[in-house]
Coordinates of C-alpha atoms in Angstrom, one line a residue:
Chain A
D209 CA 10.9 -147.3 -1.1
T210 CA 8.5 -149.1 -3.0
A211 CA 9.6 -152.4 -3.5
V212 CA 7.7 -153.4 -7.0
S213 CA 5.6 -150.8 -8.1
Q214 CA 2.8 -150.8 -11.0
T215 CA 1.0 -148.1 -12.3
P216 CA -1.7 -147.6 -13.1
K217 CA -4.1 -148.4 -9.9
Y218 CA -7.0 -147.7 -11.5
L219 CA -7.4 -148.5 -15.3
V220 CA -11.4 -147.9 -17.1
T221 CA -11.7 -148.6 -20.7
Q222 CA -13.6 -149.5 -23.6
M223 CA -13.9 -153.1 -25.4
G224 CA -11.7 -153.1 -28.3
N225 CA -9.0 -150.6 -26.8
D226 CA -5.2 -151.3 -26.2
K227 CA -3.7 -150.5 -22.9
S228 CA -0.6 -151.3 -21.0
I229 CA 0.3 -151.8 -17.2
K230 CA 3.7 -150.9 -16.2
C231 CA 5.9 -152.7 -13.7
E232 CA 9.1 -151.9 -11.8
Q233 CA 10.8 -153.7 -9.1
N234 CA 14.2 -152.3 -7.2
L235 CA 14.6 -155.5 -5.1
G236 CA 17.3 -156.4 -7.6
H237 CA 15.1 -159.9 -8.2
D238 CA 16.1 -162.2 -11.1
T239 CA 12.2 -163.0 -11.7
M240 CA 9.2 -161.2 -12.1
Y241 CA 5.5 -162.6 -12.9
W242 CA 2.2 -161.4 -14.1
Y243 CA -1.1 -162.6 -12.1
K244 CA -4.6 -162.4 -12.8
Q245 CA -6.9 -161.8 -9.7
D246 CA -10.6 -162.4 -10.6
S247 CA -13.9 -161.8 -8.6
K248 CA -13.6 -165.1 -6.8
K249 CA -10.0 -164.0 -5.4
F250 CA -8.0 -166.5 -7.1
L251 CA -4.9 -165.6 -8.2
K252 CA -4.0 -167.1 -11.8
I253 CA -0.2 -167.0 -13.0
M254 CA -0.4 -165.2 -16.3
F255 CA 3.6 -165.2 -17.1
S256 CA 6.9 -165.6 -15.4
Y257 CA 10.1 -163.7 -16.6
N258 CA 13.9 -165.0 -15.6
N259 CA 16.8 -163.7 -17.5
K260 CA 15.2 -163.2 -20.9
E261 CA 13.4 -166.9 -20.5
L262 CA 9.5 -166.3 -20.9
I263 CA 6.9 -168.8 -19.2
I264 CA 3.6 -168.2 -20.7
N265 CA 0.4 -169.6 -19.1
E266 CA -0.8 -171.7 -22.3
T267 CA -4.7 -170.5 -20.7
V268 CA -3.5 -166.6 -21.4
P269 CA -5.2 -165.3 -24.6
N270 CA -2.4 -164.0 -27.0
R271 CA -3.9 -160.6 -26.7
F272 CA -1.5 -160.3 -23.8
S273 CA 1.7 -159.6 -24.1
P274 CA 4.9 -159.3 -21.5
K275 CA 7.7 -157.0 -22.3
S276 CA 10.7 -156.7 -20.3
P277 CA 12.9 -153.8 -21.2
D278 CA 15.2 -154.8 -18.7
K279 CA 15.3 -157.2 -15.5
A280 CA 14.0 -154.4 -13.3
H281 CA 10.6 -154.2 -15.4
L282 CA 8.3 -156.2 -17.0
N283 CA 5.2 -154.6 -18.4
L284 CA 2.3 -155.9 -19.4
H285 CA 0.4 -154.7 -23.0
I286 CA -3.6 -155.9 -23.8
N287 CA -4.7 -155.9 -27.2
S288 CA -8.8 -155.8 -28.4
L289 CA -9.9 -155.6 -24.2
E290 CA -12.9 -158.0 -23.7
L291 CA -15.5 -157.5 -21.2
G292 CA -14.0 -160.7 -19.4
D293 CA -10.7 -159.3 -19.0
S294 CA -12.0 -157.3 -16.3
A295 CA -10.0 -158.0 -13.0
V296 CA -6.9 -157.1 -10.6
Y297 CA -3.9 -157.6 -12.1
F298 CA -0.6 -158.2 -10.0
C299 CA 2.9 -157.9 -10.6
A300 CA 5.2 -159.7 -8.5
S301 CA 8.7 -160.7 -8.1
S302 CA 11.4 -162.9 -6.7
Q303 CA 14.7 -163.1 -6.0
V304 CA 14.9 -166.2 -8.4
A305 CA 12.7 -169.3 -9.5
G306 CA 13.0 -172.6 -8.7
R307 CA 13.3 -172.6 -5.2
G308 CA 10.6 -173.8 -3.1
Y309 CA 11.0 -171.1 -0.4
E310 CA 11.2 -168.2 -2.7
K311 CA 8.5 -165.6 -1.5
L312 CA 7.1 -163.1 -3.8
F313 CA 6.7 -159.5 -3.6
F314 CA 3.8 -157.9 -4.9
G315 CA 2.9 -154.5 -6.4
S316 CA -0.5 -153.1 -5.6
G317 CA -2.1 -154.1 -8.3
T318 CA -4.4 -152.3 -11.1
Q319 CA -7.8 -152.9 -11.3
L320 CA -9.1 -153.2 -14.9
S321 CA -12.8 -152.3 -15.7
V322 CA -13.3 -153.2 -19.4
L323 CA -17.1 -151.1 -20.7
Chain B
G64 CA -5.8 -181.6 -11.1
Q65 CA -4.5 -179.5 -8.3
N66 CA -6.4 -177.9 -6.0
I67 CA -6.5 -176.1 -2.6
D68 CA -9.5 -175.6 -0.4
Q69 CA -10.3 -172.9 2.5
P70 CA -12.8 -171.9 4.0
T71 CA -14.5 -168.8 2.3
E72 CA -15.2 -167.0 5.1
M73 CA -14.6 -166.9 9.1
T74 CA -15.6 -164.4 12.0
A75 CA -13.9 -164.0 15.1
T76 CA -13.8 -161.3 18.1
E77 CA -11.1 -159.4 19.0
G78 CA -8.7 -160.4 21.3
A79 CA -9.8 -164.5 20.3
I80 CA -8.1 -166.9 18.4
V81 CA -8.9 -168.3 15.2
Q82 CA -7.1 -171.0 13.0
I83 CA -7.7 -171.0 9.2
N84 CA -7.3 -174.6 7.5
C85 CA -6.2 -175.5 3.9
T86 CA -6.3 -178.8 2.7
Y87 CA -4.5 -179.2 -0.7
Q88 CA -3.8 -182.2 -3.5
T89 CA -0.8 -181.3 -5.9
S90 CA 1.2 -183.3 -8.3
G91 CA 4.4 -182.8 -5.6
F92 CA 5.1 -180.6 -2.9
N93 CA 7.9 -177.8 -2.3
G94 CA 6.6 -176.2 0.4
L95 CA 3.2 -174.4 1.7
F96 CA 2.9 -170.3 1.9
W97 CA 0.5 -168.1 3.9
Y98 CA -0.2 -165.2 2.7
Q99 CA -2.4 -161.7 3.9
Q100 CA -4.2 -159.6 1.7
H101 CA -6.3 -156.8 3.0
A102 CA -8.9 -155.3 0.7
G103 CA -7.8 -153.5 -2.0
E104 CA -4.2 -154.3 -1.5
A105 CA -1.5 -156.7 -2.6
P106 CA -1.0 -160.0 -0.8
T107 CA 2.1 -159.6 1.7
F108 CA 4.0 -162.5 3.1
L109 CA 3.3 -164.3 6.3
S110 CA 4.7 -167.8 6.6
Y111 CA 6.3 -170.9 4.8
N112 CA 6.3 -174.6 5.8
V113 CA 8.4 -177.6 4.3
L114 CA 8.7 -179.9 7.0
D115 CA 6.2 -181.0 9.3
G116 CA 5.2 -179.1 12.3
L117 CA 4.6 -175.7 13.7
E118 CA 6.6 -172.9 12.7
E119 CA 5.5 -169.9 15.1
K120 CA 6.1 -165.9 14.4
G121 CA 4.8 -163.8 17.3
R122 CA 0.9 -163.9 16.9
F123 CA 1.0 -166.1 13.9
S124 CA 1.7 -169.8 13.6
S125 CA 1.6 -172.1 11.0
F126 CA 1.3 -175.9 11.1
L127 CA 2.0 -178.2 8.5
S128 CA 1.2 -181.9 7.7
R129 CA 2.3 -183.2 4.7
S130 CA 0.8 -186.7 5.1
K131 CA -2.6 -185.2 5.8
G132 CA -2.1 -182.6 2.8
Y133 CA -2.9 -179.8 5.5
S134 CA -2.2 -176.5 7.1
Y135 CA -3.3 -173.9 9.2
L136 CA -3.0 -170.5 10.0
L137 CA -3.5 -170.0 13.6
L138 CA -3.6 -165.9 14.7
K139 CA -3.8 -165.3 18.6
E140 CA -4.8 -162.1 20.4
L141 CA -6.8 -160.9 17.3
Q142 CA -6.7 -157.2 16.5
M143 CA -8.9 -155.5 14.4
K144 CA -6.1 -154.8 11.9
D145 CA -6.1 -158.8 11.3
S146 CA -9.2 -158.4 9.4
A147 CA -8.3 -159.5 5.6
S148 CA -8.0 -162.5 3.2
Y149 CA -5.7 -164.9 4.1
L150 CA -4.5 -167.0 1.4
C151 CA -3.0 -170.2 0.8
A152 CA -0.6 -171.3 -1.7
V153 CA 1.6 -174.3 -2.5
R154 CA 4.7 -175.0 -4.8
D155 CA 4.0 -177.9 -6.5
G156 CA 6.5 -180.7 -7.8
N157 CA 7.2 -178.1 -11.0
Y158 CA 7.6 -175.5 -8.5
Q159 CA 4.5 -173.9 -9.8
L160 CA 2.6 -171.8 -6.8
I161 CA -1.0 -173.1 -6.9
W162 CA -3.4 -170.5 -5.1
G163 CA -6.4 -171.0 -2.7
A164 CA -8.9 -168.4 -2.9
G165 CA -8.4 -167.3 0.4
T166 CA -10.0 -167.1 3.2
K167 CA -12.2 -163.6 4.4
L168 CA -11.5 -163.3 7.9
I169 CA -13.8 -160.7 10.0
I170 CA -13.0 -159.4 13.4
K171 CA -15.4 -158.3 15.7
P172 CA -15.1 -156.1 18.8

């Protein structure tokens, strides 16, 4: 069984469109995250969500919004897509937040290409 | 600001040993992670160090010196499947993870 699964794997769309990426974890973890990995391979935190507490990276445009129907799901919705949004987006989870040794479990990534 | 530095790319030979270095400057420290990321795949956890010294796990070892802001990942008996990017990440004083850009390791036969 896949621990953290996200769909779709690839997403190609036009500028200005709205799109969503879904993420589900079956590990029973309390915290989920969205990361953006750009062409230089830096992983940048976008959001973390823990027991209904949303922590937003202030550099993320408000066109990006996470939606969590329950503890096992954290979807990412993007409005008015721009060329600069092209990147690989990773969902991840950890048992809890705020502990030093907590390791992250990542989904397989969604490669978003905005044309 | 906070930053993590690693070499961009390294090349090594199958069967050999390679050391990937990571230096960091962060506001506080709550541990250092190494992750492996194969091309087109997700990062996967390799190791965690919070105290100074060497942690050994099979062919992989990770070392930490907090006073020097320095870590390395040592890979022994290299195999072709070890070709991947190796990401260093530090949990800062606020428990935020700060990531390096990763070191792409190329293994040659």
